Each structure stands twice: as C-alpha cells, then as structure tokens.
C-alpha cells in the first residue's frame, strides 16, 4: 500500500484512484465487452439523456480489508439486482447481474492499493448507469453507459461514529407514493440537497422525510433507512416509496436470527419514533449510524442520553463483524476478491 493517502483522515469524499470501468450499450440493446480505463474525465454529448432528462441510476457498495488482509465485498449481487430493477423503471437496458458482480470484483482488484488498511475505512464503489446517447425529445436515449469508479472513504456523517442529530422536515418531501423513491434514481438526490443544507445550517446532520400522502409516517433519513427499537421490537418503514436498502434488509435478518428480535416492517409514525427506546439509520455509506436526538415541531427526543443505544451497538458490531469475516456468515453475503 504505497499510495500517498492519510488513512487516518478519510471522510466520505472523492479520492481519484487508478482504474475505472466502462461498458456501452448501443441501440441494438447489446452491451459491448467493456474496458478498464485510467480514472479520468469522460466525453459526453450535451444532448445526452442523462444530462437533459436525468436518465440515470447509481449504486453504492464497499470493499473492506479484513484483519488477515483479505479484501471482501458485501452482497454485490443485491446491488446488481437493484440496478436491474431500477433500469426497468427509468427505461434503460439492464446491465447483466453476473457481469455487474464480476466487474465489482475486478475493479477492486485493480485498485487494491486504495482499499484502506483494516479498520481505517473502505473502498466505495460507485456503479452508474446513464443514458449517454443524444436525444432531444423526452424519450429513452439511443445509447447507454455503465461505469464504475471507486474511492477510499471514511465515515459518512461528520460526527464519525458519534450519534447524529436529526430534524423531521415538514417543509420538504422526498418521494411521491408511486414515483421513483424506490429506485436509486439520480434525480431523487438533487432535491435533497437544499433541505440538507438548510438543516445543517441549524446544526443537524440530516433531515427525516415523512410520507408525502399523510405527512405522518417516517420514510427515510436523507440517503439512509430509518429504524427504531422498542423493547425487543425492531421497527422500520415498510417498502413503498423508500429505497429498499441492502443494509436495511441485512439488519432485519441479523436482528431476527442473531438477536431473536421481533422485526416489523410497517408504517412507522413520528409518534412511534418518539416513543422508541433507540433509533438508528442504515446504509452502505452510513453503515449503522446511531441517532442521538430527533427534533419534531420544535420538540426534542433524546435517545439513550445522546449515547449509542445498547441494541444499536450490538447490531452495529454484528453487522460490521460479519462484513469483516469476524462473525459467522450463514447467508453467504461476504464475497472475497481474489
Ligand atoms: N435510502 C436511500 C435514499 C439511499 O440512497 C441509500 C443508499 O444507498 C439507502 C437508503 C441505503 O441503502 P443501502 O443499504 O443499500 O446502501
Ligand atoms: C450509499 O449508502 O451507498 C449511498 O448511496 C448514500 C449516498 C452517498 C447517496
């Protein structure tokens, strides 16, 4: 690991690496053989569908270095499948899931020097699927590009691993009931920048979005799924207009199998969250981030005195240990990059 990177100072920011991947699909609907290229700028038509009409999706997954210096990915097939689902919704040709997984492994191998040392962070993979063909009318582009670039990253929230402070926004909504909230559509994200900027200026890490119809049920925490715990019950908003997080799905499984918790996917009202003992959010970038406080309509709920809750801690430890091959993986979720 000879790269000139300060591994102790990683944040969730882009650090250029050596290699990226690109494959192109023409109007015949066939993906070409693909190529690994030096990381750098790409050339694109100003009339590209992705630039004009937002025809694009992205994914996010991480490669980690284990204590015994292996490099592993977590459930890459799930990212491949989610991209495939999203492609249907945004009218793009799916990139084959088996190729997605092969590229994920190979791109990590080719950038292995950028996988941080054990315990120092991860190599974040950012697969993208874009309509890159030129198109003037609002219609699917005639050409598509699948790209993967990578970057070493540290914690997603500026607080690091300290509990985060959130506010429920009544001013903004993230996704409509049958809109695009359930796919990793690029257009879902720009709309969350202004709300995030506003709440950050008030000292919060992010905002909690409520459902657009009733404005009563919690949807998501920016780009992470919401959970709360009451007694032995783990609650998370049911799928619908939220992103079906891979970490979310993994946490539900682990909580049930390894902690014997009752896991419930249901509408989670603001009142449910306020009555809970613990709360956290989950995501590839966020991992499991403990929530210390939530402010709703000017009132503040503090969980566990603002410290990481005991069950949240257990779930974090179990998930991260499983991801690092330090806890049994009966599911076959961890994929070694050799
Ligand atoms: N919700 C949104 C809106 C996201 O962008 C993400 C990140 O991918 C998540 C939730 C968490 O999903 P995952 O656990 O698959 O990373
Ligand atoms: C992820 O968790 O991978 C995300 O995509 C979140 C965010 C960086 C958009």
Tab-separated table of C-alpha atoms and ligand atoms in Angstrom:
chain	number	residue	atom	x	y	z
A	1	UNK	CA	0.000	0.000	0.000
A	2	UNK	CA	2.243	2.703	-1.264
A	3	UNK	CA	-0.395	5.311	-2.149
A	4	UNK	CA	0.116	8.707	-0.603
A	5	UNK	CA	-3.132	8.759	1.378
A	6	UNK	CA	-3.584	9.667	5.007
A	7	UNK	CA	-5.660	6.665	6.035
A	8	UNK	CA	-6.409	8.211	9.434
A	9	UNK	CA	-8.084	11.189	7.871
A	10	UNK	CA	-10.570	9.670	5.411
A	11	UNK	CA	-14.003	11.213	5.076
A	12	UNK	CA	-16.801	10.459	2.614
A	13	UNK	CA	-15.121	12.326	-0.235
A	14	UNK	CA	-13.701	11.501	-3.645
A	15	UNK	CA	-10.064	10.476	-3.930
A	16	UNK	CA	-9.072	9.618	-7.501
A	17	UNK	CA	-7.774	6.080	-7.994
A	18	UNK	CA	-6.052	4.287	-10.870
A	19	UNK	CA	-8.761	2.464	-12.767
A	20	UNK	CA	-12.422	2.839	-13.760
A	21	UNK	CA	-14.664	0.640	-15.880
A	22	UNK	CA	-16.885	1.450	-18.821
A	23	UNK	CA	-19.238	-0.546	-20.997
A	24	UNK	CA	-21.528	0.883	-23.671
A	25	UNK	CA	-24.868	-0.387	-24.971
A	26	UNK	CA	-25.947	0.813	-28.415
A	27	UNK	CA	-29.388	0.945	-29.957
A	28	UNK	CA	-29.170	-2.816	-30.703
A	29	UNK	CA	-29.585	-3.339	-26.938
A	30	UNK	CA	-26.306	-5.261	-26.537
A	31	UNK	CA	-23.636	-4.301	-24.033
A	32	UNK	CA	-20.135	-4.268	-25.503
A	33	UNK	CA	-17.264	-6.230	-23.928
A	34	UNK	CA	-16.392	-3.314	-21.617
A	35	UNK	CA	-12.967	-1.919	-20.742
A	36	UNK	CA	-10.879	-0.895	-17.754
A	37	UNK	CA	-9.535	2.617	-18.250
A	38	UNK	CA	-7.358	5.060	-16.330
A	39	UNK	CA	-9.591	7.063	-13.970
A	40	UNK	CA	-10.394	10.428	-15.531
A	41	UNK	CA	-12.876	12.647	-17.295
A	42	UNK	CA	-15.216	11.273	-19.905
A	43	UNK	CA	-16.574	12.871	-23.038
A	44	UNK	CA	-20.349	13.113	-23.381
A	45	UNK	CA	-22.835	14.728	-25.784
A	46	UNK	CA	-24.535	17.867	-24.436
A	47	UNK	CA	-27.761	16.264	-25.668
A	48	UNK	CA	-27.241	13.097	-23.574
A	49	UNK	CA	-30.436	11.798	-21.960
A	50	UNK	CA	-28.788	11.731	-18.549
A	51	UNK	CA	-27.797	15.406	-18.707
A	52	UNK	CA	-31.087	16.723	-20.048
A	53	UNK	CA	-33.721	14.453	-18.569
A	54	UNK	CA	-31.899	12.772	-15.693
A	55	UNK	CA	-31.984	9.298	-17.224
A	56	UNK	CA	-29.590	7.720	-14.758
A	57	UNK	CA	-29.168	5.411	-11.784
A	58	UNK	CA	-26.326	4.770	-9.391
A	59	UNK	CA	-25.323	2.143	-6.875
A	60	UNK	CA	-23.026	2.104	-3.869
A	61	UNK	CA	-21.132	-0.761	-2.276
A	62	UNK	CA	-17.962	-1.159	-0.279
A	63	UNK	CA	-14.828	-3.282	-0.328
A	64	UNK	CA	-13.251	-3.838	3.076
A	65	UNK	CA	-9.884	-5.163	4.187
A	66	UNK	CA	-10.120	-7.862	6.855
A	67	UNK	CA	-7.744	-8.337	9.781
A	68	UNK	CA	-5.919	-11.073	7.863
A	69	UNK	CA	-5.577	-8.788	4.817
A	70	UNK	CA	-8.247	-10.313	2.596
A	71	UNK	CA	-10.416	-7.940	0.567
A	72	UNK	CA	-14.159	-8.551	0.689
A	73	UNK	CA	-17.362	-7.171	-0.814
A	74	UNK	CA	-20.778	-7.286	0.864
A	75	UNK	CA	-23.725	-8.672	-1.117
A	76	UNK	CA	-22.687	-7.249	-4.515
A	77	UNK	CA	-25.349	-9.344	-6.227
A	78	UNK	CA	-28.017	-7.318	-4.400
A	79	UNK	CA	-26.655	-4.074	-5.858
A	80	UNK	CA	-26.651	-5.681	-9.284
A	81	UNK	CA	-30.284	-6.755	-8.874
A	82	UNK	CA	-31.379	-3.356	-7.592
A	83	UNK	CA	-29.736	-1.675	-10.574
A	84	UNK	CA	-31.575	-4.089	-12.828
A	85	UNK	CA	-34.908	-3.212	-11.174
A	86	UNK	CA	-34.175	0.497	-11.402
A	87	UNK	CA	-33.243	0.204	-15.077
A	88	UNK	CA	-36.785	-1.021	-15.837
A	89	UNK	CA	-38.307	1.989	-14.105
A	90	UNK	CA	-36.079	4.542	-15.835
A	91	UNK	CA	-36.382	2.801	-19.210
A	92	UNK	CA	-32.773	1.718	-19.550
A	93	UNK	CA	-31.294	-1.608	-20.680
A	94	UNK	CA	-30.315	-3.658	-17.613
A	95	UNK	CA	-26.635	-4.412	-17.113
A	96	UNK	CA	-26.393	-8.188	-16.565
A	97	UNK	CA	-26.154	-9.014	-12.844
A	98	UNK	CA	-23.411	-11.643	-13.262
A	99	UNK	CA	-21.284	-9.128	-15.166
A	100	UNK	CA	-22.015	-6.488	-12.527
A	101	UNK	CA	-20.577	-8.767	-9.840
A	102	UNK	CA	-17.541	-9.687	-11.962
A	103	UNK	CA	-16.795	-6.001	-12.648
A	104	UNK	CA	-17.218	-5.141	-8.947
A	105	UNK	CA	-14.597	-7.749	-8.045
A	106	UNK	CA	-12.207	-6.824	-10.840
A	107	UNK	CA	-12.340	-3.063	-10.264
A	108	UNK	CA	-11.446	-3.657	-6.608
A	109	UNK	CA	-8.588	-5.951	-7.610
A	110	UNK	CA	-7.225	-3.331	-9.995
A	111	UNK	CA	-7.480	-0.610	-7.325
A	112	UNK	CA	-6.443	-2.836	-4.411
A	113	UNK	CA	-3.822	-0.352	-3.198
A	114	UNK	CA	-6.666	2.049	-2.416
A	115	UNK	CA	-8.546	-0.327	-0.109
A	116	UNK	CA	-7.765	1.226	3.282
A	117	UNK	CA	-5.955	-0.814	5.942
A	118	UNK	CA	-8.105	-2.852	8.323
A	119	UNK	CA	-10.294	-0.600	10.467
A	120	UNK	CA	-9.447	2.607	8.584
A	121	UNK	CA	-12.361	2.823	6.167
A	122	UNK	CA	-13.364	1.199	2.913
A	123	UNK	CA	-13.136	1.426	-0.838
A	124	UNK	CA	-16.501	2.748	-2.007
A	125	UNK	CA	-17.632	1.508	-5.423
A	126	UNK	CA	-19.911	3.747	-7.410
A	127	UNK	CA	-21.531	1.908	-10.355
A	128	UNK	CA	-23.564	4.206	-12.609
A	129	UNK	CA	-25.949	3.568	-15.471
A	130	UNK	CA	-26.613	6.555	-17.706
A	131	UNK	CA	-28.437	7.384	-20.924
A	132	UNK	CA	-25.461	8.847	-22.770
A	133	UNK	CA	-26.928	8.874	-26.289
A	134	UNK	CA	-28.102	12.234	-27.698
A	135	UNK	CA	-31.879	12.743	-27.622
A	136	UNK	CA	-33.957	15.882	-27.955
A	137	UNK	CA	-37.460	14.662	-27.163
A	138	UNK	CA	-38.378	13.257	-23.737
A	139	UNK	CA	-37.711	9.620	-24.608
A	140	UNK	CA	-35.189	6.880	-23.814
A	141	UNK	CA	-31.683	7.672	-25.109
A	142	UNK	CA	-30.298	5.657	-28.041
A	143	UNK	CA	-27.107	4.706	-26.140
A	144	UNK	CA	-26.233	3.809	-22.545
A	145	UNK	CA	-23.070	3.743	-20.472
A	146	UNK	CA	-22.375	1.613	-17.425
A	147	UNK	CA	-19.421	2.958	-15.434
A	148	UNK	CA	-17.806	2.039	-12.162
A	149	UNK	CA	-15.369	4.260	-10.337
A	150	UNK	CA	-14.097	3.849	-6.802
A	151	UNK	CA	-12.799	5.963	-3.939
A	152	UNK	CA	-11.380	5.220	-0.497
A	153	UNK	CA	-13.793	6.645	2.097
A	154	UNK	CA	-14.250	7.139	5.824
A	155	UNK	CA	-17.422	7.815	7.847
A	156	UNK	CA	-20.442	9.266	6.038
A	157	UNK	CA	-21.567	11.601	8.803
A	158	UNK	CA	-19.208	14.315	10.033
A	159	UNK	CA	-19.785	13.162	13.611
A	160	UNK	CA	-17.911	9.945	12.712
A	161	UNK	CA	-19.375	7.243	14.906
A	162	UNK	CA	-20.996	9.592	17.414
A	163	UNK	CA	-24.832	9.644	17.387
A	164	UNK	CA	-26.357	12.009	14.871
A	165	UNK	CA	-28.898	14.754	15.411
A	166	UNK	CA	-31.908	14.855	13.077
A	167	UNK	CA	-34.932	17.020	12.463
A	168	UNK	CA	-38.215	15.980	10.898
A	169	UNK	CA	-38.851	18.257	7.931
A	170	UNK	CA	-42.379	19.437	7.302
A	171	UNK	CA	-41.191	21.798	4.611
A	172	UNK	CA	-39.912	19.242	2.086
A	173	UNK	CA	-40.822	15.785	0.806
A	174	UNK	CA	-38.505	13.289	-0.868
A	175	UNK	CA	-40.694	10.933	-2.863
A	176	UNK	CA	-44.266	10.575	-4.043
A	177	UNK	CA	-46.166	7.331	-3.460
A	178	UNK	CA	-45.710	5.815	-6.891
A	179	UNK	CA	-42.820	7.985	-8.033
A	180	UNK	CA	-39.167	6.980	-8.173
A	181	UNK	CA	-38.329	6.890	-4.461
A	182	UNK	CA	-37.913	3.113	-4.512
A	183	UNK	CA	-35.115	3.091	-7.092
A	184	UNK	CA	-31.662	4.607	-6.890
A	185	UNK	CA	-32.583	7.204	-9.446
A	186	UNK	CA	-30.136	10.127	-9.654
A	187	UNK	CA	-32.994	12.639	-9.761
A	188	UNK	CA	-34.027	11.669	-6.229
A	189	UNK	CA	-30.878	13.182	-4.797
A	190	UNK	CA	-30.534	16.743	-6.091
A	191	UNK	CA	-33.863	17.594	-4.454
A	192	UNK	CA	-32.495	16.628	-1.035
A	193	UNK	CA	-29.508	18.984	-1.183
A	194	UNK	CA	-31.366	22.161	-0.320
A	195	UNK	CA	-33.259	20.607	2.634
A	196	UNK	CA	-29.982	19.110	3.898
A	197	UNK	CA	-28.184	22.439	3.528
A	198	UNK	CA	-30.922	24.202	5.480
A	199	UNK	CA	-30.993	21.742	8.371
A	200	UNK	CA	-27.196	21.527	8.543
A	201	UNK	CA	-27.088	25.304	8.971
A	202	UNK	CA	-29.284	24.745	12.046
A	203	UNK	CA	-26.858	22.189	13.476
A	204	UNK	CA	-28.495	18.934	12.355
A	205	UNK	CA	-26.744	16.160	10.444
A	206	UNK	CA	-29.704	15.436	8.144
A	207	UNK	CA	-33.460	15.595	7.979
A	208	UNK	CA	-36.060	12.891	8.304
A	209	UNK	CA	-38.571	12.829	5.460
A	210	UNK	CA	-42.205	11.940	6.049
A	211	UNK	CA	-44.505	10.188	3.597
A	212	UNK	CA	-45.892	12.582	1.021
A	213	UNK	CA	-49.529	11.464	1.357
A	214	UNK	CA	-50.240	11.542	5.091
A	215	UNK	CA	-47.206	13.510	6.267
A	216	UNK	CA	-47.312	11.280	9.299
A	217	UNK	CA	-45.068	8.280	8.656
A	218	UNK	CA	-41.300	8.302	8.570
A	219	UNK	CA	-39.772	7.464	5.214
A	220	UNK	CA	-36.014	7.924	5.257
A	221	UNK	CA	-33.093	9.837	6.708
A	222	UNK	CA	-31.609	11.580	3.665
A	223	UNK	CA	-29.822	8.684	1.967
A	224	UNK	CA	-30.289	6.065	4.689
A	225	UNK	CA	-33.111	3.870	6.003
A	226	UNK	CA	-34.714	4.547	9.379
A	227	UNK	CA	-35.079	2.096	12.278
A	228	UNK	CA	-36.346	2.369	15.829
A	229	UNK	CA	-36.380	-0.075	18.723
A	230	UNK	CA	-38.986	-0.507	21.431
A	231	UNK	CA	-38.278	-3.311	23.872
A	232	UNK	CA	-37.478	-6.381	21.776
A	233	UNK	CA	-39.170	-4.981	18.695
A	234	UNK	CA	-37.241	-3.544	15.758
A	235	UNK	CA	-39.376	-1.362	13.506
A	236	UNK	CA	-38.583	0.060	10.090
A	237	UNK	CA	-40.762	1.757	7.470
A	238	UNK	CA	-42.312	-0.720	5.042
A	239	UNK	CA	-41.154	-0.687	1.417
A	240	UNK	CA	-43.084	1.534	-0.973
A	241	UNK	CA	-41.606	4.892	-1.849
A	242	UNK	CA	-38.387	4.307	0.124
A	243	UNK	CA	-35.192	2.797	-1.206
A	244	UNK	CA	-35.006	-0.956	-0.474
A	245	UNK	CA	-31.668	-0.704	1.314
A	246	UNK	CA	-29.365	-3.702	1.287
A	247	UNK	CA	-28.122	-2.775	4.744
A	248	UNK	CA	-31.763	-2.485	5.850
A	249	UNK	CA	-32.512	-5.988	4.611
A	250	UNK	CA	-29.351	-7.338	6.276
A	251	UNK	CA	-30.094	-5.643	9.609
A	252	UNK	CA	-33.619	-7.103	9.651
A	253	UNK	CA	-32.228	-10.599	9.051
A	254	UNK	CA	-29.470	-10.328	11.658
A	255	UNK	CA	-31.781	-8.822	14.300
A	256	UNK	CA	-34.206	-11.719	13.828
A	257	UNK	CA	-31.713	-14.561	13.537
A	258	UNK	CA	-28.897	-13.476	15.809
A	259	UNK	CA	-30.659	-11.315	18.414
A	260	UNK	CA	-34.055	-13.045	18.382
A	261	UNK	CA	-35.800	-9.708	17.934
A	262	UNK	CA	-39.294	-9.239	16.611
A	263	UNK	CA	-38.752	-7.392	13.338
A	264	UNK	CA	-41.561	-5.370	11.857
A	265	UNK	CA	-41.768	-3.612	8.502
A	266	UNK	CA	-44.757	-1.297	8.812
A	267	UNK	CA	-45.733	2.344	8.662
A	268	UNK	CA	-43.666	3.979	11.432
A	269	UNK	CA	-45.312	7.153	12.657
A	270	UNK	CA	-43.455	10.061	14.164
A	271	UNK	CA	-45.153	9.121	17.447
A	272	UNK	CA	-43.767	5.565	17.200
A	273	UNK	CA	-40.297	7.015	16.767
A	274	UNK	CA	-40.729	9.388	19.689
A	275	UNK	CA	-41.907	6.546	21.929
A	276	UNK	CA	-38.970	4.300	20.987
A	277	UNK	CA	-36.000	3.420	23.179
A	278	UNK	CA	-33.392	3.658	20.431
A	279	UNK	CA	-33.168	4.826	16.837
A	280	UNK	CA	-30.620	4.494	14.065
A	281	UNK	CA	-30.295	4.689	10.325
A	282	UNK	CA	-28.651	2.272	7.927
A	283	UNK	CA	-26.964	2.402	4.558
A	284	UNK	CA	-23.840	1.394	2.714
A	285	UNK	CA	-22.302	4.795	3.356
A	286	UNK	CA	-23.932	5.282	6.767
A	287	UNK	CA	-23.416	1.621	7.894
A	288	UNK	CA	-25.447	1.739	11.141
A	289	UNK	CA	-25.472	5.299	12.449
A	290	UNK	CA	-26.954	5.778	15.868
A	291	UNK	CA	-29.470	8.613	16.247
A	292	UNK	CA	-28.917	10.669	19.397
A	293	UNK	CA	-31.746	13.176	19.044
A	294	UNK	CA	-34.709	13.889	16.856
A	295	UNK	CA	-36.427	17.262	16.799
A	296	UNK	CA	-40.063	17.346	15.658
A	297	UNK	CA	-42.106	20.522	15.566
A	298	UNK	CA	-39.663	22.195	17.942
A	299	UNK	CA	-39.755	19.355	20.500
A	300	UNK	CA	-36.678	17.224	21.073
A	301	UNK	CA	-36.471	13.498	21.783
A	302	UNK	CA	-33.133	12.304	23.151
A	303	UNK	CA	-32.335	8.587	22.851
A	304	UNK	CA	-30.169	6.886	25.477
A	305	UNK	CA	-28.901	10.206	26.851
A	306	UNK	CA	-27.477	11.008	23.415
A	307	UNK	CA	-25.202	7.936	23.523
A	308	UNK	CA	-25.221	4.905	21.220
A	309	UNK	CA	-28.018	2.592	22.396
A	310	UNK	CA	-27.110	-0.950	23.576
A	311	UNK	CA	-29.067	-2.791	20.863
A	312	UNK	CA	-27.886	-0.395	18.164
A	313	UNK	CA	-24.322	-1.100	19.317
A	314	UNK	CA	-24.920	-4.860	19.159
A	315	UNK	CA	-26.401	-4.646	15.670
A	316	UNK	CA	-23.517	-2.444	14.517
A	317	UNK	CA	-20.962	-4.875	15.928
A	318	UNK	CA	-22.690	-7.913	14.460
A	319	UNK	CA	-23.101	-6.378	11.018
A	320	UNK	CA	-19.594	-4.958	10.760
A	321	UNK	CA	-18.030	-8.158	12.143
A	322	UNK	CA	-19.976	-10.241	9.665
A	323	UNK	CA	-18.821	-7.934	6.873
A	324	UNK	CA	-15.204	-8.377	8.044
A	325	UNK	CA	-15.439	-12.184	8.389
A	326	UNK	CA	-15.200	-11.938	12.189
A	327	UNK	CA	-18.741	-13.223	12.770
A	328	UNK	CA	-20.340	-16.270	11.144
A	329	UNK	CA	-21.931	-15.603	7.758
A	330	UNK	CA	-24.531	-18.345	7.307
A	331	UNK	CA	-26.025	-16.350	4.448
A	332	UNK	CA	-23.030	-16.264	2.106
A	333	UNK	CA	-23.208	-12.472	1.952
A	334	UNK	CA	-19.461	-11.843	2.017
A	335	UNK	CA	-17.655	-12.238	-1.301
A	336	UNK	CA	-13.885	-12.406	-1.297
A	337	UNK	CA	-11.983	-10.554	-4.013
A	338	UNK	CA	-9.113	-12.820	-5.090
B	1	LIG	N1	-32.048	5.247	1.188
B	1	LIG	C1	-31.510	5.993	0.207
B	1	LIG	C2	-32.305	7.099	-0.375
B	1	LIG	C3	-30.204	5.724	-0.245
B	1	LIG	O1	-29.651	6.450	-1.206
B	1	LIG	C4	-29.486	4.660	0.356
B	1	LIG	C5	-28.139	4.354	-0.083
B	1	LIG	O2	-27.882	3.547	-0.912
B	1	LIG	C6	-30.119	3.885	1.346
B	1	LIG	C7	-31.390	4.219	1.745
B	1	LIG	C8	-29.441	2.704	1.946
B	1	LIG	O3	-29.339	1.641	1.039
B	1	LIG	P1	-28.173	0.587	1.114
B	1	LIG	O4	-28.222	-0.003	2.467
B	1	LIG	O5	-28.467	-0.384	0.048
B	1	LIG	O6	-26.904	1.331	0.884
B	2	LIG	C1	-24.909	4.712	-0.172
B	2	LIG	O1	-25.127	4.476	1.010
B	2	LIG	O2	-24.240	3.966	-0.896
B	2	LIG	C2	-25.437	5.888	-0.803
B	2	LIG	O3	-25.631	5.846	-1.971
B	2	LIG	C3	-25.703	7.050	0.012
B	2	LIG	C4	-25.271	8.373	-0.558
B	2	LIG	C5	-23.792	8.553	-0.657
B	2	LIG	C6	-26.013	8.807	-1.746
